[in-house]
Amino acid sequence: MHAEEDYLSFSACTELPKRGYTAFCANNDASKSGYMTDLDFEEMMLNVGEGMSYLRNQTEFDKVVILGHSGGGAMMAAYQNIAENGVQACQGAEKIYPCSNQLAGLKPADGLMLLDCNYGLSTMSLLSLNPAIEDESTGSKINQSLNLYSPANGYTSNGANYSAAFQKTFQTGVVARNNRILDHALSRLDAIEAGNGTFSDDEPLFIPDASYIGFNNKFFSQDTRFLAHTTHAWPLLHKNGSTTTQIIPSFLDGAIKTTVKRYLSTLAIRVTSDFAYRVDGFDGIDYASSQTAPLASIRGVRVPLLTMGMTGHWEYLNAEKLHLNAPGNDTSIAFVEGAQHTIDTCTECESYPGEFGDTMVTAYDFVGGWLEKKGRFL
């Protein structure tokens, strides 16, 4: 299951059964059209919970392990955290929009697998904000000093090489715009709860040039010097079944249309004035303020955990951060050489045909081996 996409034909649905495992693939009730961001945090959690309850009621299954990919990883990490620790995991004072008691009693999984899990729906929305937007009502007025695509700021058709001065200006602009949007949404929430909203229960919120989907991620996707490698050495899986341990290098539409409450509960996150892009991550993001940031959720997960990163995409670095922040006693990590975000081979990343082999086989063979390890689940 993914937070927003149709995952009934996702690769795990066919690759895991080939290796002897039963795969239950389902969609949540979020729209799959892309016309509206109707994600709602509590609805996502309840949808996962319905699937978990169904599986727990099947007598032929002894263990249930949930798999989250990309934004689905953020969803599954949040679910498992709440299921293991109760609603106090999502009701703390640090949360922008605390959850309700409706999420009490969620059934936990026996294990969690996060494959190329992104930094979270809220974090990716932050990382997709265009700070050059000057007018939230149209999105067409651009501050050229913050324009990522201006040659004067370091952009070329072959990729960007932004200066340190532009980086700092851009980062400051991201913080400022995020704070403006968050303050506006919180003020509208106050108005709604006081009976002065556009509607009695919620109201529309459009945020130009902020969609969290990958093609809209900003700065590091243009200047590939950023998010370029892991901090530490980890296992890198190769096409011939071999593994090396090393620093892992990277091989590398539009507006959010939602509502005030959905934004605050699902897509909002706090950021501090020292927000910055690094070669191996970010500074200044308050992950704990969000319900959908897996780096916060993972701190409550103690079941066996597998995190994997696909090196043909920038989201792979989050596997390292999740692994380092997981408190459980059984945590594993691996990276797949030359796999793109969808786990298949990034042929454009190859220096010659076949360099990385069939990364789908490499990835799922490793997953299968992790699942079958004696004593882990059976």
CSV table of N, CA and C in Angstrom, one decimal, residues 93-181:
chain,number,residue,atom,x,y,z
A,93,ALA,N,2.9,17.0,22.5
A,93,ALA,CA,2.8,18.5,22.3
A,93,ALA,C,3.7,18.9,21.2
A,94,GLU,N,4.7,18.1,20.8
A,94,GLU,CA,5.5,18.5,19.7
A,94,GLU,C,4.8,18.4,18.3
A,95,LYS,N,3.7,17.7,18.2
A,95,LYS,CA,3.0,17.5,17.0
A,95,LYS,C,2.2,18.8,16.6
A,96,ILE,N,2.3,19.2,15.3
A,96,ILE,CA,1.6,20.3,14.8
A,96,ILE,C,0.1,20.1,14.9
A,97,TYR,N,-0.3,18.8,14.6
A,97,TYR,CA,-1.7,18.4,14.6
A,97,TYR,C,-1.8,17.1,15.2
A,98,PRO,N,-2.0,17.0,16.6
A,98,PRO,CA,-2.1,15.7,17.3
A,98,PRO,C,-3.2,14.8,16.8
A,99,CYS,N,-3.0,13.5,16.8
A,99,CYS,CA,-4.0,12.6,16.4
A,99,CYS,C,-5.1,12.5,17.4
A,100,SER,N,-6.2,11.8,17.0
A,100,SER,CA,-7.3,11.6,18.0
A,100,SER,C,-7.2,10.2,18.5
A,101,ASN,N,-8.1,9.9,19.5
A,101,ASN,CA,-8.2,8.6,20.1
A,101,ASN,C,-8.8,7.5,19.1
A,102,GLN,N,-9.2,8.0,17.9
A,102,GLN,CA,-9.7,7.0,16.9
A,102,GLN,C,-8.6,6.0,16.5
A,103,LEU,N,-7.4,6.4,16.7
A,103,LEU,CA,-6.3,5.5,16.3
A,103,LEU,C,-5.8,4.6,17.4
A,104,ALA,N,-6.6,4.5,18.5
A,104,ALA,CA,-6.3,3.6,19.6
A,104,ALA,C,-6.6,2.1,19.1
A,105,GLY,N,-5.7,1.2,19.6
A,105,GLY,CA,-6.0,-0.2,19.3
A,105,GLY,C,-5.5,-0.7,18.0
A,106,LEU,N,-4.7,0.0,17.2
A,106,LEU,CA,-4.2,-0.5,16.0
A,106,LEU,C,-3.3,-1.8,16.2
A,107,LYS,N,-3.4,-2.8,15.4
A,107,LYS,CA,-2.7,-4.0,15.6
A,107,LYS,C,-1.3,-3.9,15.0
A,108,PRO,N,-0.2,-4.2,15.7
A,108,PRO,CA,1.1,-4.0,15.2
A,108,PRO,C,1.5,-5.2,14.3
A,109,ALA,N,2.4,-5.0,13.3
A,109,ALA,CA,3.0,-6.1,12.5
A,109,ALA,C,4.1,-6.7,13.3
A,110,ASP,N,4.5,-7.9,12.8
A,110,ASP,CA,5.6,-8.6,13.4
A,110,ASP,C,7.0,-8.1,12.8
A,111,GLY,N,7.0,-7.4,11.8
A,111,GLY,CA,8.2,-6.9,11.2
A,111,GLY,C,7.9,-5.7,10.2
A,112,LEU,N,8.9,-5.0,9.9
A,112,LEU,CA,8.7,-3.8,9.0
A,112,LEU,C,9.9,-3.8,8.0
A,113,MET,N,9.5,-3.6,6.7
A,113,MET,CA,10.5,-3.4,5.6
A,113,MET,C,10.2,-2.1,4.9
A,114,LEU,N,11.3,-1.3,4.9
A,114,LEU,CA,11.2,0.0,4.2
A,114,LEU,C,12.1,0.1,3.1
A,115,LEU,N,11.5,0.0,1.9
A,115,LEU,CA,12.3,0.0,0.6
A,115,LEU,C,12.3,1.3,0.0
A,116,ASP,N,13.5,2.0,-0.1
A,116,ASP,CA,13.6,3.3,-0.6
A,116,ASP,C,12.5,4.3,-0.1
A,117,CYS,N,12.4,4.2,1.2
A,117,CYS,CA,11.4,5.0,1.9
A,117,CYS,C,11.9,6.5,1.8
A,118,ASN,N,11.0,7.4,1.5
A,118,ASN,CA,11.4,8.8,1.5
A,118,ASN,C,11.5,9.4,2.8
A,119,TYR,N,11.8,10.7,2.9
A,119,TYR,CA,12.0,11.4,4.2
A,119,TYR,C,10.6,11.7,4.9
A,120,GLY,N,9.6,11.4,4.2
A,120,GLY,CA,8.2,11.6,4.8
A,120,GLY,C,7.4,12.5,3.9
A,121,LEU,N,6.1,12.3,4.0
A,121,LEU,CA,5.2,13.2,3.1
A,121,LEU,C,5.4,14.6,3.4
A,122,SER,N,5.5,14.9,4.7
A,122,SER,CA,5.7,16.3,5.1
A,122,SER,C,7.0,16.9,4.8
A,123,THR,N,8.1,16.0,5.0
A,123,THR,CA,9.4,16.5,4.7
A,123,THR,C,9.6,16.7,3.2
A,124,MET,N,9.1,15.8,2.3
A,124,MET,CA,9.2,15.9,0.9
A,124,MET,C,8.4,17.1,0.4
A,125,SER,N,7.3,17.5,1.1
A,125,SER,CA,6.6,18.7,0.8
A,125,SER,C,7.4,19.9,1.1
A,126,LEU,N,8.1,19.9,2.2
A,126,LEU,CA,9.1,21.0,2.5
A,126,LEU,C,10.1,21.1,1.5
A,127,LEU,N,10.7,20.0,1.1
A,127,LEU,CA,11.8,19.9,0.1
A,127,LEU,C,11.3,20.2,-1.3
A,128,SER,N,10.0,20.4,-1.5
A,128,SER,CA,9.5,20.7,-2.8
A,128,SER,C,9.0,22.2,-2.9
A,129,LEU,N,9.0,22.9,-1.8
A,129,LEU,CA,8.5,24.3,-1.8
A,129,LEU,C,9.4,25.1,-2.6
A,130,ASN,N,8.8,25.9,-3.5
A,130,ASN,CA,9.6,26.9,-4.3
A,130,ASN,C,9.6,28.2,-3.5
A,131,PRO,N,10.7,28.6,-2.9
A,131,PRO,CA,10.8,29.9,-2.2
A,131,PRO,C,10.7,31.1,-3.0
A,132,ALA,N,10.8,31.0,-4.3
A,132,ALA,CA,10.7,32.1,-5.2
A,132,ALA,C,9.2,32.6,-5.4
A,133,ILE,N,8.2,31.8,-5.0
A,133,ILE,CA,6.8,32.2,-5.1
A,133,ILE,C,6.6,33.5,-4.2
A,134,GLU,N,6.1,34.5,-4.8
A,134,GLU,CA,5.9,35.8,-4.1
A,134,GLU,C,4.4,36.0,-3.8
A,135,ASP,N,3.5,35.3,-4.5
A,135,ASP,CA,2.1,35.5,-4.3
A,135,ASP,C,1.4,34.2,-4.3
A,136,GLU,N,0.9,33.8,-3.1
A,136,GLU,CA,0.3,32.5,-2.9
A,136,GLU,C,-1.0,32.3,-3.6
A,137,SER,N,-1.6,33.4,-4.1
A,137,SER,CA,-2.9,33.3,-4.8
A,137,SER,C,-2.7,32.9,-6.2
A,138,THR,N,-1.5,33.1,-6.8
A,138,THR,CA,-1.4,32.8,-8.2
A,138,THR,C,-0.2,31.8,-8.5
A,139,GLY,N,0.9,32.0,-7.8
A,139,GLY,CA,2.1,31.2,-8.1
A,139,GLY,C,2.8,31.7,-9.3
A,140,SER,N,2.4,32.7,-9.9
A,140,SER,CA,3.1,33.2,-11.2
A,140,SER,C,4.1,34.3,-11.0
A,141,LYS,N,4.1,34.9,-9.8
A,141,LYS,CA,5.0,36.0,-9.6
A,141,LYS,C,6.3,35.4,-8.9
A,142,ILE,N,7.4,35.5,-9.6
A,142,ILE,CA,8.6,34.8,-9.1
A,142,ILE,C,9.7,35.8,-8.8
A,143,ASN,N,10.3,35.6,-7.6
A,143,ASN,CA,11.5,36.4,-7.2
A,143,ASN,C,12.7,35.8,-7.9
A,144,GLN,N,13.2,36.5,-8.9
A,144,GLN,CA,14.3,35.9,-9.7
A,144,GLN,C,15.6,35.6,-8.9
A,145,SER,N,15.8,36.3,-7.8
A,145,SER,CA,17.0,36.0,-7.0
A,145,SER,C,16.9,34.6,-6.4
A,146,LEU,N,15.7,34.0,-6.4
A,146,LEU,CA,15.5,32.7,-5.8
A,146,LEU,C,15.2,31.7,-6.9
A,147,ASN,N,15.3,32.0,-8.1
A,147,ASN,CA,14.8,31.1,-9.2
A,147,ASN,C,15.9,30.1,-9.5
A,148,LEU,N,15.5,28.8,-9.2
A,148,LEU,CA,16.4,27.7,-9.4
A,148,LEU,C,16.9,27.5,-10.9
A,149,TYR,N,16.1,28.0,-11.8
A,149,TYR,CA,16.3,27.7,-13.2
A,149,TYR,C,16.9,28.9,-13.9
A,150,SER,N,17.4,29.9,-13.1
A,150,SER,CA,18.1,31.1,-13.7
A,150,SER,C,19.6,30.8,-13.9
A,151,PRO,N,20.1,31.0,-15.1
A,151,PRO,CA,21.5,30.8,-15.3
A,151,PRO,C,22.4,31.7,-14.4
A,152,ALA,N,21.8,32.8,-14.0
A,152,ALA,CA,22.5,33.8,-13.2
A,152,ALA,C,22.7,33.2,-11.8
A,153,ASN,N,21.9,32.2,-11.4
A,153,ASN,CA,22.0,31.6,-10.1
A,153,ASN,C,22.8,30.2,-10.1
A,154,GLY,N,23.3,29.8,-11.3
A,154,GLY,CA,24.1,28.6,-11.4
A,154,GLY,C,23.4,27.5,-12.2
A,155,TYR,N,22.3,27.7,-12.8
A,155,TYR,CA,21.6,26.6,-13.5
A,155,TYR,C,22.1,26.5,-15.0
A,156,THR,N,22.3,25.3,-15.4
A,156,THR,CA,22.5,25.0,-16.9
A,156,THR,C,21.7,23.9,-17.3
A,157,SER,N,21.5,23.7,-18.6
A,157,SER,CA,20.7,22.6,-19.1
A,157,SER,C,21.4,21.2,-18.8
A,158,ASN,N,22.6,21.2,-18.4
A,158,ASN,CA,23.3,19.9,-18.1
A,158,ASN,C,23.4,19.7,-16.6
A,159,GLY,N,22.6,20.5,-15.8
A,159,GLY,CA,22.7,20.4,-14.4
A,159,GLY,C,23.2,21.7,-13.7
A,160,ALA,N,22.9,21.8,-12.5
A,160,ALA,CA,23.2,23.1,-11.8
A,160,ALA,C,24.5,23.0,-11.0
A,161,ASN,N,25.1,24.1,-10.7
A,161,ASN,CA,26.3,24.2,-9.9
A,161,ASN,C,26.1,25.5,-9.1
A,162,TYR,N,25.2,25.4,-8.1
A,162,TYR,CA,24.8,26.6,-7.3
A,162,TYR,C,26.0,27.1,-6.4
A,163,SER,N,26.1,28.4,-6.2
A,163,SER,CA,27.1,28.9,-5.4
A,163,SER,C,26.7,28.8,-3.9
A,164,ALA,N,27.6,28.9,-3.0
A,164,ALA,CA,27.3,28.8,-1.6
A,164,ALA,C,26.4,30.0,-1.2
A,165,ALA,N,26.5,31.1,-1.8
A,165,ALA,CA,25.7,32.3,-1.5
A,165,ALA,C,24.3,32.0,-1.9
A,166,PHE,N,24.1,31.4,-3.1
A,166,PHE,CA,22.7,31.1,-3.6
A,166,PHE,C,22.1,30.0,-2.7
A,167,GLN,N,22.9,29.0,-2.4
A,167,GLN,CA,22.4,28.0,-1.5
A,167,GLN,C,21.8,28.6,-0.2
A,168,LYS,N,22.6,29.4,0.4
A,168,LYS,CA,22.1,30.0,1.7
A,168,LYS,C,20.9,30.9,1.5
A,169,THR,N,20.8,31.6,0.4
A,169,THR,CA,19.6,32.5,0.1
A,169,THR,C,18.4,31.6,-0.1
A,170,PHE,N,18.6,30.5,-0.9
A,170,PHE,CA,17.5,29.6,-1.2
A,170,PHE,C,17.0,28.9,0.1
A,171,GLN,N,17.9,28.4,0.9
A,171,GLN,CA,17.5,27.8,2.2
A,171,GLN,C,16.7,28.7,3.1
A,172,THR,N,17.2,29.9,3.2
A,172,THR,CA,16.5,30.9,4.0
A,172,THR,C,15.1,31.2,3.4
A,173,GLY,N,15.0,31.2,2.1
A,173,GLY,CA,13.7,31.4,1.5
A,173,GLY,C,12.8,30.2,1.7
A,174,VAL,N,13.3,29.0,1.7
A,174,VAL,CA,12.4,27.8,2.0
A,174,VAL,C,11.9,27.9,3.4
A,175,VAL,N,12.7,28.3,4.4
A,175,VAL,CA,12.3,28.4,5.8
A,175,VAL,C,11.2,29.5,5.9
A,176,ALA,N,11.4,30.6,5.2
A,176,ALA,CA,10.5,31.7,5.3
A,176,ALA,C,9.1,31.4,4.7
A,177,ARG,N,9.1,30.7,3.6
A,177,ARG,CA,7.8,30.4,2.9
A,177,ARG,C,7.1,29.3,3.7
A,178,ASN,N,7.9,28.3,4.2
A,178,ASN,CA,7.2,27.2,5.0
A,178,ASN,C,6.6,27.8,6.2
A,179,ASN,N,7.2,28.7,6.9
A,179,ASN,CA,6.7,29.4,8.1
A,179,ASN,C,5.4,30.2,7.8
A,180,ARG,N,5.4,30.9,6.6
A,180,ARG,CA,4.3,31.6,6.2
A,180,ARG,C,3.1,30.7,6.0
A,181,ILE,N,3.3,29.6,5.3
A,181,ILE,CA,2.2,28.7,5.0
A,181,ILE,C,1.7,28.1,6.2
